[in-house]
PDB file of N, CA and C in Angstrom:
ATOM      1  N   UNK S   1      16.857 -14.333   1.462  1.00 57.00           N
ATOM      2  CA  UNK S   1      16.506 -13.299   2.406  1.00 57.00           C
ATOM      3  C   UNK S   1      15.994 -13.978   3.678  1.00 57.00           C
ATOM      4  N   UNK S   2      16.365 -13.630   4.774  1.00 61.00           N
ATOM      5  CA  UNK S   2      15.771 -14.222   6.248  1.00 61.00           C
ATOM      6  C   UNK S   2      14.445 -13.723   6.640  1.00 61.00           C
ATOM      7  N   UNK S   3      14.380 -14.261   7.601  1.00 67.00           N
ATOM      8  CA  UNK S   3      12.776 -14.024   8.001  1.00 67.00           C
ATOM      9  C   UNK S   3      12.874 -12.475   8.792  1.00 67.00           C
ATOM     10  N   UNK S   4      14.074 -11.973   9.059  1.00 67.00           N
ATOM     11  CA  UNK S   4      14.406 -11.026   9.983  1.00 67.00           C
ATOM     12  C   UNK S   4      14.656  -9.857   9.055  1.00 67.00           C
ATOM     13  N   UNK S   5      14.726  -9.751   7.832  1.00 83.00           N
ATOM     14  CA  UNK S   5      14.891  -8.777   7.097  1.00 83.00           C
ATOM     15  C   UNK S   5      13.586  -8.807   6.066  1.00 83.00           C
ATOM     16  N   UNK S   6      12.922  -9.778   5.908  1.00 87.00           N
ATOM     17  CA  UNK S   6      11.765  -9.168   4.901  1.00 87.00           C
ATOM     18  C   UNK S   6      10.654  -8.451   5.676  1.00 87.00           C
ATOM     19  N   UNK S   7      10.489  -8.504   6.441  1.00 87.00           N
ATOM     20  CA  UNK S   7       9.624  -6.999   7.105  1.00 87.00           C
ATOM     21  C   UNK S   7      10.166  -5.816   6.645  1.00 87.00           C
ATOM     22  N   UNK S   8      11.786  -5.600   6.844  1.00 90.00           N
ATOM     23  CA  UNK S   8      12.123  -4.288   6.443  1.00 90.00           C
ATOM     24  C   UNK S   8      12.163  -3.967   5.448  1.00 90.00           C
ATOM     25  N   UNK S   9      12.262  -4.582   4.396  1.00 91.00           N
ATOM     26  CA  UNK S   9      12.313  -4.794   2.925  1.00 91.00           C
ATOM     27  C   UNK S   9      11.076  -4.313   2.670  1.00 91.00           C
ATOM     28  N   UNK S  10      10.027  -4.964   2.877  1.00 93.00           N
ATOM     29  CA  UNK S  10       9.175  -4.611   2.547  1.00 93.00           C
ATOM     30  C   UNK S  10       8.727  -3.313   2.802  1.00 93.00           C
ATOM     31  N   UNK S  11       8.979  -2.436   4.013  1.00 93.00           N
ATOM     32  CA  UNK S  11       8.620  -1.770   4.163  1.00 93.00           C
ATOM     33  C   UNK S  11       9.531  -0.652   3.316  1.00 93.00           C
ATOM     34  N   UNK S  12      10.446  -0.716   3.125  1.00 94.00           N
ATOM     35  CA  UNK S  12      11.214   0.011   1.889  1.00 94.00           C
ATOM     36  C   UNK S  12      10.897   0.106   0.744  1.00 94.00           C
ATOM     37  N   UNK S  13       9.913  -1.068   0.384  1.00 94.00           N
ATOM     38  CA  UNK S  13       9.517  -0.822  -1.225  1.00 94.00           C
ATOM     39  C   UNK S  13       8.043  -0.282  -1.060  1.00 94.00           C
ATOM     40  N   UNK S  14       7.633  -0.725   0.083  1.00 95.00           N
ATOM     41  CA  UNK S  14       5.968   0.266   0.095  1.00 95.00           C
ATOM     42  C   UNK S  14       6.153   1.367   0.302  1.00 95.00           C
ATOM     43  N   UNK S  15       7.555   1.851   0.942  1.00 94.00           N
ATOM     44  CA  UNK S  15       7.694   3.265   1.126  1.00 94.00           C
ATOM     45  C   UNK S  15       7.766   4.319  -0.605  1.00 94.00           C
ATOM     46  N   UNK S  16       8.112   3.454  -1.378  1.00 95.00           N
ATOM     47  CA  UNK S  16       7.834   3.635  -2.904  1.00 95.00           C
ATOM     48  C   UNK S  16       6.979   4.321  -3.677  1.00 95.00           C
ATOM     49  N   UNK S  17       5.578   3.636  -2.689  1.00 95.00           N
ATOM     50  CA  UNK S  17       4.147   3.366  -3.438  1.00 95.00           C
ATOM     51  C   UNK S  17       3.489   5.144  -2.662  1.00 95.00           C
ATOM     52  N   UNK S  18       4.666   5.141  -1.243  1.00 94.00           N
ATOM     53  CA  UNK S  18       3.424   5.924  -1.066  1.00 94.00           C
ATOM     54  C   UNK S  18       3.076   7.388  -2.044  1.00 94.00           C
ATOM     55  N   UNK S  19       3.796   8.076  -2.135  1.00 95.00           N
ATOM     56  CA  UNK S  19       3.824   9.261  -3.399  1.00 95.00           C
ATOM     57  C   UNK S  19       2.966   8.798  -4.382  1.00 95.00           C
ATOM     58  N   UNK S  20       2.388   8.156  -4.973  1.00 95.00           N
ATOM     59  CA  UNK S  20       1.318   7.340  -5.791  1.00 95.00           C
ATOM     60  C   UNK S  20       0.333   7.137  -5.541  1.00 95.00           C
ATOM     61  N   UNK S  21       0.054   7.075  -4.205  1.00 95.00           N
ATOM     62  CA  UNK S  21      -1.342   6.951  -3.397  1.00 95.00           C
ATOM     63  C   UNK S  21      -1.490   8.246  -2.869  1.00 95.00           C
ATOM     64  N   UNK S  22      -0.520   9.011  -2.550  1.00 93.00           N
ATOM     65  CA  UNK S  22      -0.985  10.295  -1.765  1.00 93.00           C
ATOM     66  C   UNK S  22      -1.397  11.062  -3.121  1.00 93.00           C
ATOM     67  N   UNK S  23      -1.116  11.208  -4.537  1.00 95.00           N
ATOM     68  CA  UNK S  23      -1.197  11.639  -5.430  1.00 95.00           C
ATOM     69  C   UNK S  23      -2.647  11.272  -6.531  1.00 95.00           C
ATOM     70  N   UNK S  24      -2.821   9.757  -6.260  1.00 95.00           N
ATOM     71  CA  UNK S  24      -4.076   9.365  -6.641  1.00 95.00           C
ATOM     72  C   UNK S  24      -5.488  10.394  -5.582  1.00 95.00           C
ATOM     73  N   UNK S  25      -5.131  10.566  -4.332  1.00 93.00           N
ATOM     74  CA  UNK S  25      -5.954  11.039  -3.450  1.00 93.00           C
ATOM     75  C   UNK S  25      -6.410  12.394  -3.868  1.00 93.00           C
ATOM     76  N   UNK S  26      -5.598  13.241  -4.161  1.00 94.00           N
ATOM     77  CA  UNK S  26      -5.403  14.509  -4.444  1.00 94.00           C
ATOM     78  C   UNK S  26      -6.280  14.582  -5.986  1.00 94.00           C
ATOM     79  N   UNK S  27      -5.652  13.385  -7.143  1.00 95.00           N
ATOM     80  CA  UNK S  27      -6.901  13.279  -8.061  1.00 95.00           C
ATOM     81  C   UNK S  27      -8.186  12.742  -8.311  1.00 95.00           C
ATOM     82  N   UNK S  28      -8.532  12.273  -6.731  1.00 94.00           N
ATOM     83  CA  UNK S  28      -9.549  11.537  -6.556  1.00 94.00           C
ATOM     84  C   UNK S  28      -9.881  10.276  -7.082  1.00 94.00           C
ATOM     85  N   UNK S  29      -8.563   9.227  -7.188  1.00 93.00           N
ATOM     86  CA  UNK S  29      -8.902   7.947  -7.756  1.00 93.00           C
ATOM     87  C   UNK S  29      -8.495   6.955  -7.121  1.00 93.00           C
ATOM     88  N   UNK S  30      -8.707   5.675  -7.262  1.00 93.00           N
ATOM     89  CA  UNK S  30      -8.747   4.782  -6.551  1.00 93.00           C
ATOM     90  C   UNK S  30      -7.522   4.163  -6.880  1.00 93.00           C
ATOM     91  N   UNK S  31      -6.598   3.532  -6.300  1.00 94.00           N
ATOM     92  CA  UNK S  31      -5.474   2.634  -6.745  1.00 94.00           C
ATOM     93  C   UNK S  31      -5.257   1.269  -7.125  1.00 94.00           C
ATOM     94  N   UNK S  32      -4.464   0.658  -8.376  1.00 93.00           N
ATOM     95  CA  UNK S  32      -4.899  -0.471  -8.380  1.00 93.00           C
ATOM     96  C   UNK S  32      -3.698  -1.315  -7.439  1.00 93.00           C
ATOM     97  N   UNK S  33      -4.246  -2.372  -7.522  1.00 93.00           N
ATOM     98  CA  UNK S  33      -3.289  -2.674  -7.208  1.00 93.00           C
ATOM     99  C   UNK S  33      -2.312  -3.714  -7.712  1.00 93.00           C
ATOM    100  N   UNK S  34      -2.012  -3.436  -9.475  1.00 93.00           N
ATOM    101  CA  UNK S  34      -0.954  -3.489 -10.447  1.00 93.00           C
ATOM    102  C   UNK S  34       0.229  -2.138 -10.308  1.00 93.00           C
ATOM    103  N   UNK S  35      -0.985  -1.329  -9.716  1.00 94.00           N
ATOM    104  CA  UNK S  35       0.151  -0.388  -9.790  1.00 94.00           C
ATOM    105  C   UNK S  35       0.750   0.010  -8.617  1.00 94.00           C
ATOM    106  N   UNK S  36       0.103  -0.448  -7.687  1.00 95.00           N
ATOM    107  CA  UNK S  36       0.823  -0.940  -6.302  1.00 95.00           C
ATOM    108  C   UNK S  36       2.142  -1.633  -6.300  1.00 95.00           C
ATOM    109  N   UNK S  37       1.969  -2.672  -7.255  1.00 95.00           N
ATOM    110  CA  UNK S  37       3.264  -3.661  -7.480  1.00 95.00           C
ATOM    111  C   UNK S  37       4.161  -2.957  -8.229  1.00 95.00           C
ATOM    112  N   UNK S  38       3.594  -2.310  -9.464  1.00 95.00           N
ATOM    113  CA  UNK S  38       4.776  -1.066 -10.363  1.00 95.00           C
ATOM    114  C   UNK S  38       6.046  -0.326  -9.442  1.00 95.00           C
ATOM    115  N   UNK S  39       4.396   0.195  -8.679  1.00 96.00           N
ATOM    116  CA  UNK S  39       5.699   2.012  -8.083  1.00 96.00           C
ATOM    117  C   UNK S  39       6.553   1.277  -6.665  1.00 96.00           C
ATOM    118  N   UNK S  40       5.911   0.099  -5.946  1.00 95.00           N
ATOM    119  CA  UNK S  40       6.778  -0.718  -5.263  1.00 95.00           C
ATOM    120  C   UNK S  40       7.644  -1.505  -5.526  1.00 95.00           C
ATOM    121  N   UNK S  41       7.905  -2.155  -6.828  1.00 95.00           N
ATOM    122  CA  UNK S  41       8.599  -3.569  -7.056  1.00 95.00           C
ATOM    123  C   UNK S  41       8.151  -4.261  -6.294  1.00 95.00           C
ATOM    124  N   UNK S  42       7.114  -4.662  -5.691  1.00 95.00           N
ATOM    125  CA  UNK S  42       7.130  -5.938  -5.077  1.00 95.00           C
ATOM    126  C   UNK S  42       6.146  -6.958  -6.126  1.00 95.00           C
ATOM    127  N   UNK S  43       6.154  -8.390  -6.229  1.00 95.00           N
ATOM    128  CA  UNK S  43       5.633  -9.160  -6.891  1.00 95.00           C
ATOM    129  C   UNK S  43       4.164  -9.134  -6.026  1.00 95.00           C
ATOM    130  N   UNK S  44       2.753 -10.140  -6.519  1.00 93.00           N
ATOM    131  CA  UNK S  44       1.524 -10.008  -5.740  1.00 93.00           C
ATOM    132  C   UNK S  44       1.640 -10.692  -4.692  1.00 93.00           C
ATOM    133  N   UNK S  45       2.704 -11.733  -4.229  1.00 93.00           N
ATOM    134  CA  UNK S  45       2.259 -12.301  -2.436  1.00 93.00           C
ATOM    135  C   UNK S  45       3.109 -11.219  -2.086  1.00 93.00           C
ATOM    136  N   UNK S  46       4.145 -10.681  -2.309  1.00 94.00           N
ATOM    137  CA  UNK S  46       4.866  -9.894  -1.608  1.00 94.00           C
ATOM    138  C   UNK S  46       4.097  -8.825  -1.012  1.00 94.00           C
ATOM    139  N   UNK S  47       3.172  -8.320  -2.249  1.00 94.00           N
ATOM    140  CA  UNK S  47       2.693  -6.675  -1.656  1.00 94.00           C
ATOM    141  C   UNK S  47       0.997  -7.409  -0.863  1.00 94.00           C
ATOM    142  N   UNK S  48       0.877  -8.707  -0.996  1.00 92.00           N
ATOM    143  CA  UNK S  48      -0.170  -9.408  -0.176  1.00 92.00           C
ATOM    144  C   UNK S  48       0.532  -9.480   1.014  1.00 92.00           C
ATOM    145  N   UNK S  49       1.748  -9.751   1.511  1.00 93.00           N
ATOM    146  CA  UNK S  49       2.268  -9.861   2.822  1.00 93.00           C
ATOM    147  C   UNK S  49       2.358  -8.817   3.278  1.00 93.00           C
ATOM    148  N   UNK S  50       2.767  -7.387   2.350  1.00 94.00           N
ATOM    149  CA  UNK S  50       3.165  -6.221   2.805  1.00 94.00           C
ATOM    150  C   UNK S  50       1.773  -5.466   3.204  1.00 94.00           C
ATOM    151  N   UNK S  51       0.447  -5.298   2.661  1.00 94.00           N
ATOM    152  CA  UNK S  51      -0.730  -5.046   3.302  1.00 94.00           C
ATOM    153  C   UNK S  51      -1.032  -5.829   4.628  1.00 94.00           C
ATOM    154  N   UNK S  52      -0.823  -7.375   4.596  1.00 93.00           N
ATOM    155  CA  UNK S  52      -1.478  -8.092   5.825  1.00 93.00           C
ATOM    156  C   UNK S  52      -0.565  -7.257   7.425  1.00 93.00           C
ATOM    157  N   UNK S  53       0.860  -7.263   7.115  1.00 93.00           N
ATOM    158  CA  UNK S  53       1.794  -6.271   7.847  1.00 93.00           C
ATOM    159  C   UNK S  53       1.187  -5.037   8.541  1.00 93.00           C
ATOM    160  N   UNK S  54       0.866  -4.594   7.367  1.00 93.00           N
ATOM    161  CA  UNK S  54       0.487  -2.713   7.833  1.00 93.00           C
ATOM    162  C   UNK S  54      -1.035  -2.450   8.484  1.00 93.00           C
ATOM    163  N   UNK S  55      -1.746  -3.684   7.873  1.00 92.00           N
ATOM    164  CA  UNK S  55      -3.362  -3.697   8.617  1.00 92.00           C
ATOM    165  C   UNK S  55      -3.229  -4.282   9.378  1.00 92.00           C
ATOM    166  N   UNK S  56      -2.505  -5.319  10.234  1.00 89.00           N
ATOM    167  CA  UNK S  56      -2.652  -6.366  11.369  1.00 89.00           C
ATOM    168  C   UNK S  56      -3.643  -6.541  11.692  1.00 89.00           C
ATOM    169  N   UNK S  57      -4.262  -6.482  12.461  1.00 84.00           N
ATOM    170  CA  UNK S  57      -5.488  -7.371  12.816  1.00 84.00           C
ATOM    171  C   UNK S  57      -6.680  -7.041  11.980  1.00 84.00           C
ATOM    172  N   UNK S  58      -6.804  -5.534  11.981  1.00 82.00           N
ATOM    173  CA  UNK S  58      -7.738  -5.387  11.038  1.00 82.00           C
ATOM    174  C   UNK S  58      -7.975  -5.897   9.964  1.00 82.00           C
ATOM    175  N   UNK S  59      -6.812  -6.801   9.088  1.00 84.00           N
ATOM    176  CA  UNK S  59      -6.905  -6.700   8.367  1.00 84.00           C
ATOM    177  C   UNK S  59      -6.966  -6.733   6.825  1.00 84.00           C
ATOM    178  N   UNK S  60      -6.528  -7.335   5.610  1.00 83.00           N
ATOM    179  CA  UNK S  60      -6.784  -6.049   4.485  1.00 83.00           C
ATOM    180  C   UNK S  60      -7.631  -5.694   3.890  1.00 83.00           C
ATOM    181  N   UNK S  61      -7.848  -4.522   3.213  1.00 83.00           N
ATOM    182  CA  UNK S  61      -9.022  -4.049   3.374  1.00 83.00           C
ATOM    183  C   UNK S  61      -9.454  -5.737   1.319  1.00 83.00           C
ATOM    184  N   UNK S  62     -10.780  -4.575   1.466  1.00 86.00           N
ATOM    185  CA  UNK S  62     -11.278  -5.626  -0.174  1.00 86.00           C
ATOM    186  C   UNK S  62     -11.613  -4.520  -1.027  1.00 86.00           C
ATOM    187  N   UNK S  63     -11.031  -4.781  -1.754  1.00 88.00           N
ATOM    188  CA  UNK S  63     -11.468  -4.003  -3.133  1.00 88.00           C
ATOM    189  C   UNK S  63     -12.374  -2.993  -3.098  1.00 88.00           C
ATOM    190  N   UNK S  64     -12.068  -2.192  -3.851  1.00 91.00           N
ATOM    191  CA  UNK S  64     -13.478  -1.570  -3.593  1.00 91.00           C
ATOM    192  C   UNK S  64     -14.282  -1.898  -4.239  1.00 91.00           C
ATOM    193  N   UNK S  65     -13.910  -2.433  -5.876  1.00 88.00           N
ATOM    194  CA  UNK S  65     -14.288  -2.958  -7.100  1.00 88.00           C
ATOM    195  C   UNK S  65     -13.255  -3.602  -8.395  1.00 88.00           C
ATOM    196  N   UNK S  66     -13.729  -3.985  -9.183  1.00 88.00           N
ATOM    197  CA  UNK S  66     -12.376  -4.536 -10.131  1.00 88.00           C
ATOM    198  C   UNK S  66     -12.753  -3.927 -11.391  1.00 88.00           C
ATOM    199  N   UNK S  67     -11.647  -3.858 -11.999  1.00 81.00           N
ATOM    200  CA  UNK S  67     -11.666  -2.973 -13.191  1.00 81.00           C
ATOM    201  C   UNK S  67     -10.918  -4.168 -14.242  1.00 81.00           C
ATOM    202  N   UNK S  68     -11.879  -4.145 -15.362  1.00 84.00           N
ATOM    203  CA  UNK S  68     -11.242  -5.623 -16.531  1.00 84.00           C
ATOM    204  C   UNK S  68     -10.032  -4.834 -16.623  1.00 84.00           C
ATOM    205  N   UNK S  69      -9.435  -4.001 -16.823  1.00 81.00           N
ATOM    206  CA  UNK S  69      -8.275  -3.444 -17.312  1.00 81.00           C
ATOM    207  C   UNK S  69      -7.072  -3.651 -15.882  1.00 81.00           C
ATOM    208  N   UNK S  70      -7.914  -3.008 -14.978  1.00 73.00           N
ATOM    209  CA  UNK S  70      -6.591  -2.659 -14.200  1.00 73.00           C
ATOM    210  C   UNK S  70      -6.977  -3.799 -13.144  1.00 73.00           C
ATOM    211  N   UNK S  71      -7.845  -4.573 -13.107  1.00 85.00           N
ATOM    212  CA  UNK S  71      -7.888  -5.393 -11.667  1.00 85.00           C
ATOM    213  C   UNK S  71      -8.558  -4.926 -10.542  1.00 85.00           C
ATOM    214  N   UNK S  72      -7.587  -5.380  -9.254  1.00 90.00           N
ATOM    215  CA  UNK S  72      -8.434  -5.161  -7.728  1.00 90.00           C
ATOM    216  C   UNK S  72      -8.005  -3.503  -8.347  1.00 90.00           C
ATOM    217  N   UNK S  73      -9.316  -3.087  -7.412  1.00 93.00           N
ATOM    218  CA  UNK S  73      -8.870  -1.548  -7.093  1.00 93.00           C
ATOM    219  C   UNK S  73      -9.347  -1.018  -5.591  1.00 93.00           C
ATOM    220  N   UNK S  74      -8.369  -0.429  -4.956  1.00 93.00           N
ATOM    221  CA  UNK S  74      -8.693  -0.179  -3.822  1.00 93.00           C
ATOM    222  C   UNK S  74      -8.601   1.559  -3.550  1.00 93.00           C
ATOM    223  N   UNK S  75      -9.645   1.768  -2.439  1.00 93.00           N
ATOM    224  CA  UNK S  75      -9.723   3.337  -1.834  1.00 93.00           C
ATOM    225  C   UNK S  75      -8.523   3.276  -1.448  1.00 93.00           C
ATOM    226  N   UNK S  76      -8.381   4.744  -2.497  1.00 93.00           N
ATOM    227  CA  UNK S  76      -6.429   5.494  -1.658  1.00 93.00           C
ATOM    228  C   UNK S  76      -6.705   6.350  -0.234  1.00 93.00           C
ATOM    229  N   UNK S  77      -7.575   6.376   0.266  1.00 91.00           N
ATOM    230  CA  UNK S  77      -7.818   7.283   1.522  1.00 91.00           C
ATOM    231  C   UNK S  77      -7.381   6.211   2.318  1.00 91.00           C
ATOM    232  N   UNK S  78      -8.674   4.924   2.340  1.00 90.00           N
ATOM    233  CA  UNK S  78      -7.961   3.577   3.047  1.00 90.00           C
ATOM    234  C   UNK S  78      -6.381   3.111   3.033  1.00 90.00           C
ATOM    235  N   UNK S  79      -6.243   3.331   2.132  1.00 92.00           N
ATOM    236  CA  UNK S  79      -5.063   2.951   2.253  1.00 92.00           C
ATOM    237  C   UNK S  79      -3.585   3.721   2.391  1.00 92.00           C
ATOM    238  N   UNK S  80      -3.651   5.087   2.184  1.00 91.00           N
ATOM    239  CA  UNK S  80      -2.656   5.708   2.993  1.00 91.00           C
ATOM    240  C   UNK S  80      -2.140   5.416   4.182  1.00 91.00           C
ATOM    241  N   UNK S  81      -3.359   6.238   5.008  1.00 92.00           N
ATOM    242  CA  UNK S  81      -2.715   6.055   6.510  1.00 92.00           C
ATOM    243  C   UNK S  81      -2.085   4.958   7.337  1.00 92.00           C
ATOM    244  N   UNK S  82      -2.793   3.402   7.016  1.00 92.00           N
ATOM    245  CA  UNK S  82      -1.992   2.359   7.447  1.00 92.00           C
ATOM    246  C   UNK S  82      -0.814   2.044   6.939  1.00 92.00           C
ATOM    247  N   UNK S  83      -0.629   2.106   5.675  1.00 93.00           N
ATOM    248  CA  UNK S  83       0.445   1.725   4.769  1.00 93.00           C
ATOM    249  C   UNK S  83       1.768   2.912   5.600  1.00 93.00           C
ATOM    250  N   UNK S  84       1.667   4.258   5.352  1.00 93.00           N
ATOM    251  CA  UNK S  84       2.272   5.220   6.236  1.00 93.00           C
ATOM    252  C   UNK S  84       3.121   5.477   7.683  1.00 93.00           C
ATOM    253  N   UNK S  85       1.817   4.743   8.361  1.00 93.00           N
ATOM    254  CA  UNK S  85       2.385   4.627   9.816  1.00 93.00           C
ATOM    255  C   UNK S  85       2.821   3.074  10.260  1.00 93.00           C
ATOM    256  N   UNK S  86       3.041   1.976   9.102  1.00 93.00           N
ATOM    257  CA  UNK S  86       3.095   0.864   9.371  1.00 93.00           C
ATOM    258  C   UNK S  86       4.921   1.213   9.030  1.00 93.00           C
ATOM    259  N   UNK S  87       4.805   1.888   7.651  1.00 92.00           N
ATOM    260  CA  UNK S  87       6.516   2.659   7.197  1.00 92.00           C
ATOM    261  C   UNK S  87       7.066   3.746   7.759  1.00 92.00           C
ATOM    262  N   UNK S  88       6.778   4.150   9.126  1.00 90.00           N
ATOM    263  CA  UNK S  88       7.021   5.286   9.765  1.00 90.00           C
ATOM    264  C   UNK S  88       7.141   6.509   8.671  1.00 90.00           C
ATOM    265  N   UNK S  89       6.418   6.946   7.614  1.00 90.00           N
ATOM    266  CA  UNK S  89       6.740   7.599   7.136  1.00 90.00           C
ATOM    267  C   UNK S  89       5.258   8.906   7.850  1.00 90.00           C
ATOM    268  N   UNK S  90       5.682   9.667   8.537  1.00 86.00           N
ATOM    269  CA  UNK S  90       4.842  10.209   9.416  1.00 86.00           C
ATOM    270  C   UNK S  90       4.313  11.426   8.581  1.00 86.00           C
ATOM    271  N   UNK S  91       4.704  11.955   7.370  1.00 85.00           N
ATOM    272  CA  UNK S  91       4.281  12.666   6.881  1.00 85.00           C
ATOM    273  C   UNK S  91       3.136  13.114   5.943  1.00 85.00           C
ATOM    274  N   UNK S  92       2.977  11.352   5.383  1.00 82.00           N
ATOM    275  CA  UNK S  92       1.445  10.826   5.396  1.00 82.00           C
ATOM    276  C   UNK S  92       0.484  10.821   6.221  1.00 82.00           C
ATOM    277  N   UNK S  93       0.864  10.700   7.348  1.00 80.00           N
ATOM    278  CA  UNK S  93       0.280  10.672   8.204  1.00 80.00           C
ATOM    279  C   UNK S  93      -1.139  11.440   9.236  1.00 80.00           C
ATOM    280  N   UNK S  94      -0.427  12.800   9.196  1.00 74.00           N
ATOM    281  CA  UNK S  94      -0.051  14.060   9.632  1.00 74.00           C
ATOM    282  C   UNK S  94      -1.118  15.279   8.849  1.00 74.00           C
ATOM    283  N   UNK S  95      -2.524  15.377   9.014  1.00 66.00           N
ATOM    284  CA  UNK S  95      -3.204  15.846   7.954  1.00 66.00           C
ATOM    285  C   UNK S  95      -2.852  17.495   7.889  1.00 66.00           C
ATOM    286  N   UNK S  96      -3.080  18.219   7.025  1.00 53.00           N
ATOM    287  CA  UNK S  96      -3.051  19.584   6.635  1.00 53.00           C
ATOM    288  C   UNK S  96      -3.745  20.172   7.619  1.00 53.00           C
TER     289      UNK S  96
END
C-alpha cells in the first residue's frame, strides 16, 4: 500500500467503527479500544495512526481508564466527533 492511499484506507475502516461508538453513546459506555480494532479491521498501530490522523494536533486523547478484560477504554462522546469529521461522515457530526 503507498503512502498516498493509507490515509484513505484508513479512513474507510474507521468509517466502520463509527455506528459502534454512536451506539455505545446512546448506552452510555465507554469504548474499548479492542473493539475499535473489531468493528474497524484495523490492527493496533493502524487504528494508533488512524486516531493520531483524526486528532492532529490535539492529539489522542488517553484512556479514560483500563479494564483487565477489555483494555484501554476510551470516552465515546470524545471520540465521535473527531473520528466523524476527520471521515467526512457529517452525520455524526450534526447534533439532534
Amino acid at each position: 500500500m503507498s503512502k498516498a492511499t493509507f490515509p484513505d484506507k484508513l479512513r474507510m475502516q474507521m468509517r466502520m467503527a463509527l455506528p459502534m461508538i454512536d451506539k455505545n453513546i446512546r448506552c452510555k459506555a465507554n469504548t474499548s479500544r479492542q473493539s475499535l480494532m473489531q468493528a474497524s479491521g484495523l490492527n493496533d498501530n493502524q487504528l494508533q495512526a488512524a486516531l493520531r490522523m483524526a486528532y492532529g494536533e490535539k492529539g489522542v486523547p488517553s484512556p479514560v481508564y483500563r479494564s483487565p478484560t477489555a483494555g484501554k477504554m476510551y470516552d465515546s462522546v470524545a471520540l465521535l466527533k473527531p473520528i466523524a469529521k476527520w471521515c467526512g461522515m457529517w452525520a455524526y457530526v450534526i447534533e439532534d
